[in-house]
């Protein structure tokens, strides 16, 4: 049976990056996770349109694509806030007070771990383990790892984002 | 590239390099990088260029130097002076001191037990070579083991050498590596695969990341030797997407090795071909289990399946597959170079060689260490680790992550090997070692790991999916002071059930943190339940009026 490649959800040029990933793997269904990585790296998250497109391109049932996208913690179906604060909750960070950092940020900005503030400015996330155990507790502020963080320092850094942008 | 050319390249590397008077090596592995060692590197390079000393002094980024807590770390050669906590502002002072007196205020005592008590095999290049330069690796005998294997040894001889070394799986379970290789070699069929498990999911463990970031070629060489021994021509490196630096350096390393004909088709001019591709993990702890990892490489949800058949017979896409951990592969090249007997002379009777540990938690010197098997926990924690900070008291050391246990003070003099750790209710695990003091509540720690296992359970089998949730609920009740002694009995029953009926290692070992803390710190559980008190002052006990 002849297979027609579906067209991307939009004419956004960035879809070419995703297409290149799929092409490299010969549009094989085995490339599902690699392709999802490519979408997330390019667009920041996986929305329904993207999942449909990947499903059709790789000829994998949408249910399986959704299954993989929700099974793996690394994938997110929601866009992240303007700034992200990822608190490491690995064992070393946990016993050195990471929960206090989460609690402080969560209370001050009324945002639960894994969620984004109503104004879309801040996402508070937790990580399983960053592997920076020697620097516990570690926090990633917008992609930059900081070690031996106290709740006060975390609030101070986030405060700078929030004030600077308003 | 033929073995002869490889040797030439290695010696030309030595000669071609105009011996600079001074060498500064600064750690650019993730730990020091997050302490901005890249900026220090830049500042030093600028300072040296500004003074026109570029010919006399070489500055380069190297892999992990170990003592992460004191980062950024650097070494100045030939003096061998080590500096800690360096900032870009120190660049000028450091350049001034070259050839003279070292900068007093930055000195890091390199003769301290932290450095002296270690024995490096896996990490021998770590901190010495630039991980992004294959020439550096080759200059330190890199790829000579592979060349030798292809030139002089049959696959069976390679397997015999590995068997003789007594090397056991460094992923944690300790399965004899030689035996695994020989099973895959014996399996029939024209297609076979070699997989490197770099899905380091244990919280509190960063050994594999450090090896990949500091010496990526070592792992590739080990994989290629394994592929030759078992008869595979395709390999996959399954690495966490959370380790972008390791991924980047691996991609560079693969490209460089392919360019020199050390990976790819007709390696070293022989008929042996071996290709390596990277597959990114996506944050599922269960994918460290080999059958789940295979499912993930196949593009599916990472759910394990019952074994047998083992991957050695029925693995990736149904073909015989060899799966080893990063550290296991990293041990292969030195064993081939120095012989299995050499490796077998290190360590204890049943646990040979060394083990890399990520030492963290309540200990003065946190970081990455490599020690001979059989060393005692006391030596690791109190000599290498420097003891417990702030005058606190040691309480327990946790090994093996969510699958391991907490070991109390009375076993500190026990040797570290696979059997001894298992005997006291923990496991060797992949190498996470978290030290806890009196401010840690053991029930809270057990709850932390149970929450981890509950969330990471893939949901395929009922005992693990439902059992871990039930155990977590009971632990939650205990830590809030709402549990009764009946709940504790139920918890123990559940531990037994989940341990013996779960499908894979995740479920089978999930009760370990609870079982070991119950065994050694039962009184803490009782204090929460009966006295409604948390002895460590960690848990928020709900006190009801009238109680």
XYZ file of N, CA, C and O in Angstrom, chain A residues 24-25 28-34 36-38 41 60 63-75 88-96 99 127-136 138-139 141 143-148 157, chain B residues 30-31 34 36 68-70 201-206 209 238 240-243 278-284 286-287 296-303 317 360-363 366-367 434-436 440 444-445 447-449 451-452 455-456 458:
456
model
N 16.390 10.366 9.209
C 17.632 9.673 9.562
C 17.347 8.235 10.002
O 18.149 7.336 9.809
N 16.203 8.022 10.616
C 15.854 6.676 11.081
C 14.948 5.953 10.095
O 14.315 4.953 10.447
N 11.164 4.790 10.719
C 10.918 3.538 11.404
C 10.182 3.811 12.721
O 10.468 4.801 13.391
N 9.270 2.916 13.086
C 8.526 3.123 14.334
C 9.460 3.092 15.546
O 9.171 3.650 16.597
N 10.633 2.460 15.402
C 11.605 2.419 16.507
C 12.106 3.805 16.873
O 12.651 4.009 17.948
N 11.931 4.741 15.937
C 12.471 6.085 16.162
C 11.531 6.959 16.987
O 11.769 8.149 17.145
N 10.464 6.356 17.525
C 9.464 7.159 18.227
C 10.055 8.051 19.328
O 9.819 9.261 19.350
N 10.861 7.446 20.209
C 11.367 8.230 21.340
C 12.362 9.289 20.869
O 12.332 10.439 21.324
N 13.204 8.903 19.906
C 14.155 9.879 19.349
C 13.397 11.063 18.741
O 13.801 12.218 18.867
N 10.316 12.110 19.522
C 9.699 12.925 20.578
C 10.740 13.841 21.222
O 10.463 14.995 21.538
N 11.959 13.304 21.402
C 13.049 14.140 21.923
C 13.263 15.349 21.007
O 13.442 16.472 21.461
N 13.255 15.068 19.705
C 13.516 16.114 18.733
C 12.430 17.197 18.788
O 12.723 18.399 18.762
N 12.820 19.165 22.077
C 13.996 20.035 22.073
C 13.743 21.257 21.191
O 14.193 22.354 21.490
N 2.589 4.811 13.728
C 2.418 4.213 15.048
C 1.047 4.689 15.537
O 0.704 5.857 15.333
N -2.404 6.197 20.198
C -2.445 5.753 21.601
C -1.044 5.387 22.082
O -0.669 5.669 23.221
N -0.255 4.761 21.212
C 1.103 4.362 21.608
C 2.010 5.576 21.752
O 2.863 5.617 22.641
N 1.819 6.538 20.875
C 2.618 7.759 20.953
C 2.295 8.482 22.263
O 3.193 8.893 23.008
N 0.988 8.581 22.553
C 0.576 9.229 23.797
C 1.108 8.426 24.994
O 1.574 8.990 25.977
N 1.059 7.098 24.860
C 1.561 6.225 25.924
C 3.023 6.513 26.233
O 3.402 6.687 27.386
N 3.839 6.580 25.194
C 5.271 6.832 25.403
C 5.489 8.247 25.941
O 6.284 8.459 26.860
N 4.749 9.221 25.400
C 4.945 10.620 25.807
C 4.599 10.828 27.276
O 5.184 11.671 27.945
N 3.639 10.047 27.788
C 3.259 10.222 29.200
C 4.022 9.280 30.118
O 4.114 9.513 31.314
N 4.578 8.203 29.558
C 5.312 7.228 30.376
C 6.634 7.822 30.867
O 7.016 7.665 32.017
N 7.313 8.517 29.965
C 8.643 9.035 30.297
C 8.549 10.431 30.919
O 7.933 11.332 30.349
N 9.193 10.584 32.089
C 9.086 11.856 32.824
C 9.705 13.027 32.087
O 9.360 14.171 32.340
N 10.646 12.719 31.199
C 11.372 13.809 30.555
C 10.471 14.598 29.613
O 10.700 15.774 29.357
N 9.438 13.936 29.102
C 8.543 14.613 28.158
C 7.467 15.404 28.891
O 6.925 14.960 29.888
N 16.568 19.808 42.525
C 16.935 18.397 42.546
C 16.429 17.756 43.838
O 16.646 18.283 44.919
N 15.730 16.631 43.689
C 15.223 15.929 44.870
C 15.872 14.552 44.991
O 15.273 13.607 45.477
N 17.106 14.438 44.504
C 17.860 13.196 44.684
C 18.170 13.005 46.162
O 17.984 13.908 46.969
N 18.665 11.817 46.518
C 18.862 11.489 47.920
C 19.735 12.509 48.649
O 19.377 12.987 49.728
N 20.876 12.832 48.048
C 21.806 13.738 48.726
C 21.159 15.111 48.929
O 21.267 15.711 49.997
N 20.483 15.615 47.907
C 19.830 16.921 48.005
C 18.671 16.861 49.000
O 18.424 17.808 49.755
N 17.964 15.728 48.994
C 16.817 15.575 49.893
C 17.266 15.689 51.349
O 16.691 16.454 52.113
N 18.327 14.941 51.710
C 18.718 14.986 53.121
C 19.443 16.291 53.459
O 19.626 16.606 54.617
N 19.826 17.050 52.431
C 20.467 18.332 52.725
C 19.492 19.497 52.563
O 19.907 20.660 52.404
N 13.731 19.759 50.120
C 12.287 19.974 50.300
C 11.963 21.377 50.830
O 10.924 21.944 50.495
N 13.543 17.480 40.020
C 14.272 16.492 39.232
C 14.589 15.308 40.119
O 14.753 15.452 41.329
N 14.669 14.142 39.519
C 14.977 12.921 40.250
C 16.377 12.981 40.832
O 16.613 12.709 41.983
N 17.333 13.292 39.990
C 18.715 13.461 40.441
C 19.492 14.075 39.298
O 19.480 13.575 38.190
N 20.150 15.188 39.575
C 20.930 15.861 38.541
C 22.326 15.269 38.455
O 23.082 15.559 37.545
N 22.674 14.451 39.429
C 24.024 13.918 39.465
C 25.038 14.944 39.939
O 26.219 14.823 39.720
N 24.560 16.002 40.596
C 25.473 16.996 41.169
C 25.496 16.844 42.681
O 25.489 17.818 43.420
N 25.511 15.574 43.131
C 25.344 15.265 44.551
C 26.419 15.900 45.415
O 26.210 16.154 46.593
N 27.593 16.143 44.833
C 28.666 16.766 45.598
C 28.339 18.203 45.963
O 28.984 18.795 46.820
N 27.334 18.776 45.296
C 26.991 20.182 45.505
C 25.617 20.330 46.141
O 24.973 21.371 46.029
N 25.146 19.267 46.779
C 23.786 19.253 47.308
C 23.548 20.361 48.337
O 24.443 20.643 49.127
N 21.175 21.009 44.984
C 21.396 21.685 43.711
C 20.072 22.136 43.092
O 19.046 21.478 43.244
N 20.113 23.286 42.423
C 18.935 23.824 41.755
C 19.373 24.309 40.370
O 20.458 24.869 40.219
N 18.561 26.963 37.653
C 17.820 28.172 37.332
C 17.990 28.445 35.838
O 19.104 28.747 35.395
N 18.385 26.577 33.291
C 19.444 25.807 32.648
C 20.811 25.932 33.287
O 21.741 25.248 32.900
N 20.938 26.797 34.288
C 22.237 26.991 34.931
C 22.228 26.336 36.307
O 21.420 26.680 37.165
N 23.138 25.376 36.504
C 23.145 24.636 37.757
C 23.801 25.461 38.865
O 24.874 26.022 38.673
N 23.144 25.541 40.004
C 23.734 26.208 41.163
C 23.805 25.204 42.301
O 22.887 24.410 42.486
N 24.929 25.205 43.026
C 25.111 24.246 44.107
C 24.959 24.877 45.476
O 25.064 26.089 45.628
N 24.740 24.011 46.475
C 24.633 24.419 47.885
C 23.681 25.611 48.048
O 24.030 26.641 48.641
N 16.989 34.702 43.775
C 17.221 34.598 42.322
C 15.923 34.663 41.535
O 15.845 35.303 40.495
N 30.838 18.020 35.042
C 29.631 18.751 35.433
C 29.710 19.426 36.810
O 29.231 20.542 36.981
N 30.324 18.750 37.786
C 30.381 19.311 39.133
C 31.088 20.660 39.149
O 30.554 21.662 39.614
N 29.427 23.517 37.112
C 28.350 24.266 37.755
C 28.914 25.240 38.782
O 28.213 26.110 39.269
N 31.265 27.070 37.731
C 31.799 28.019 36.732
C 33.263 27.807 36.397
O 34.018 28.759 36.208
N 34.419 16.985 44.282
C 33.439 17.926 43.729
C 33.079 19.059 44.682
O 32.807 20.176 44.255
N 33.074 18.768 45.966
C 32.624 19.768 46.929
C 33.513 21.004 46.948
O 33.086 22.090 47.295
N 34.793 20.847 46.538
C 35.733 21.959 46.613
C 35.941 22.646 45.268
O 36.845 23.435 45.092
N 19.953 5.985 36.798
C 18.759 6.594 37.380
C 18.750 6.692 38.888
O 17.924 7.408 39.454
N 19.652 5.976 39.557
C 19.669 6.023 41.023
C 19.849 7.443 41.500
O 20.811 8.101 41.108
N 18.953 7.919 42.358
C 19.219 9.241 42.906
C 20.454 9.150 43.801
O 20.597 8.193 44.554
N 21.335 10.107 43.691
C 22.529 10.078 44.538
C 23.674 9.327 43.910
O 24.608 8.934 44.591
N 23.639 9.128 42.595
C 24.716 8.401 41.934
C 25.127 9.152 40.679
O 24.271 9.539 39.889
N 26.426 9.366 40.516
C 26.859 10.077 39.308
C 28.194 9.550 38.779
O 28.965 10.258 38.163
N 28.061 9.118 34.823
C 28.124 10.410 34.173
C 29.557 10.923 34.143
O 30.046 11.413 33.132
N 22.842 3.636 25.625
C 21.584 4.197 26.120
C 21.905 5.137 27.278
O 22.247 4.688 28.378
N 21.153 8.797 29.607
C 20.101 9.707 30.086
C 20.130 11.030 29.335
O 21.192 11.634 29.173
N 18.960 11.492 28.943
C 18.867 12.797 28.300
C 19.182 13.916 29.306
O 19.504 15.037 28.920
N 19.138 13.572 30.589
C 19.424 14.564 31.628
C 20.915 14.871 31.733
O 21.312 15.731 32.512
N 21.735 14.136 30.969
C 23.187 14.355 31.000
C 23.657 14.943 29.668
O 24.394 14.289 28.914
N 23.906 6.376 19.634
C 23.436 6.810 20.944
C 21.906 6.790 20.952
O 21.265 7.196 19.984
N 21.331 6.298 22.011
C 19.888 6.401 22.218
C 19.671 7.147 23.531
O 20.284 6.801 24.538
N 18.804 8.153 23.485
C 18.576 8.946 24.686
C 17.480 8.341 25.534
O 16.407 7.995 25.030
N 17.760 8.223 26.812
C 16.718 7.827 27.745
C 15.793 9.022 27.938
O 16.066 10.114 27.457
N 14.681 8.804 28.615
C 13.762 9.919 28.769
C 13.216 10.006 30.187
O 12.076 10.377 30.413
N 14.080 9.648 31.133
C 13.681 9.854 32.514
C 12.740 8.799 33.058
O 11.686 9.115 33.594
N 13.100 7.528 32.887
C 12.330 6.464 33.524
C 13.323 5.555 34.225
O 14.131 4.903 33.572
N 12.967 2.765 35.644
C 12.806 1.339 35.356
C 13.618 0.928 34.128
O 13.955 -0.243 33.953
N 13.981 1.894 33.265
C 14.756 1.566 32.064
C 16.173 1.115 32.380
O 16.901 0.683 31.482
N 12.734 0.267 25.447
C 12.870 1.696 25.204
C 13.677 1.969 23.930
O 13.339 2.862 23.152
N 14.737 1.202 23.710
C 15.512 1.379 22.465
C 14.638 1.042 21.257
O 14.768 1.635 20.195
N 13.705 0.113 21.458
C 12.804 -0.250 20.357
C 11.712 0.801 20.147
O 10.823 0.611 19.319
N 11.747 1.866 20.941
C 10.792 2.948 20.753
C 9.500 2.775 21.527
O 8.517 3.453 21.281
N 9.509 1.840 22.486
C 8.276 1.587 23.239
C 8.373 2.138 24.653
O 9.422 2.606 25.082
N 7.245 2.031 25.381
C 7.280 2.348 26.807
C 8.244 1.383 27.475
O 8.286 0.206 27.120
N 9.020 1.879 28.411
C 10.025 1.028 29.041
C 9.426 0.114 30.088
O 9.531 0.388 31.274
N 8.796 -0.968 29.645
C 8.250 -1.914 30.612
C 9.007 -3.228 30.506
O 9.232 -3.737 29.410
N 15.218 -6.553 19.512
C 14.503 -7.071 18.330
C 14.599 -8.590 18.222
O 14.613 -9.150 17.137
N 28.414 11.129 48.894
C 27.664 12.376 49.096
C 26.901 12.313 50.408
O 26.973 11.330 51.136
N 26.176 13.379 50.675
C 25.393 13.458 51.896
C 26.162 14.149 52.992
O 26.934 15.079 52.747
N 26.012 13.670 54.223
C 26.602 14.343 55.371
C 28.035 13.871 55.598
O 28.322 13.118 56.521
N 28.930 14.301 54.734
C 30.329 13.925 54.841
C 31.131 15.113 54.303
O 30.669 15.828 53.419
N 32.750 15.451 49.701
C 31.849 14.768 48.784
C 32.491 14.763 47.407
O 33.259 15.659 47.070
N 32.176 13.745 46.634
C 32.745 13.670 45.295
C 32.824 12.250 44.803
O 32.125 11.358 45.294
N 25.409 7.409 50.240
C 24.946 8.617 50.914
C 25.109 8.453 52.414
O 24.571 7.512 53.001
N 25.865 9.363 53.017
C 26.117 9.302 54.444
C 25.057 10.138 55.171
O 24.720 11.239 54.741
N 24.526 9.585 56.264
C 23.508 10.306 57.021
C 23.946 10.478 58.468
O 24.573 9.592 59.044
N 19.037 13.058 60.220
C 18.181 12.363 59.252
C 17.285 11.370 59.980
O 17.750 10.619 60.839
N 11.677 8.690 57.527
C 11.531 9.659 56.435
C 12.356 9.226 55.215
O 11.911 9.351 54.088
N 13.553 8.687 55.466
C 14.391 8.208 54.369
C 13.710 7.040 53.656
O 13.654 6.980 52.427
N 10.581 6.498 53.532
C 9.435 7.061 52.811
C 9.894 7.722 51.511
O 9.249 7.581 50.475
N 11.035 8.407 51.578
C 11.593 9.052 50.381
C 11.816 8.030 49.261
O 11.416 8.231 48.120
N 12.447 6.893 49.620
C 12.717 5.886 48.597
C 11.435 5.207 48.118
O 11.315 4.846 46.950
N 8.495 6.573 47.948
C 7.826 7.505 47.050
C 8.473 7.400 45.667
O 7.789 7.391 44.639
N 9.775 7.269 45.662
C 10.517 7.131 44.408
C 10.062 5.882 43.649
O 9.701 5.940 42.479
N 6.427 6.123 42.294
C 6.275 6.944 41.091
C 6.964 6.311 39.894
O 6.522 6.482 38.767
N 8.050 5.584 40.139
C 8.798 5.010 39.029
C 8.295 3.629 38.622
O 8.749 3.082 37.626
N 6.459 0.943 36.755
C 5.955 1.097 35.389
C 4.489 0.718 35.301
O 3.815 1.007 34.318
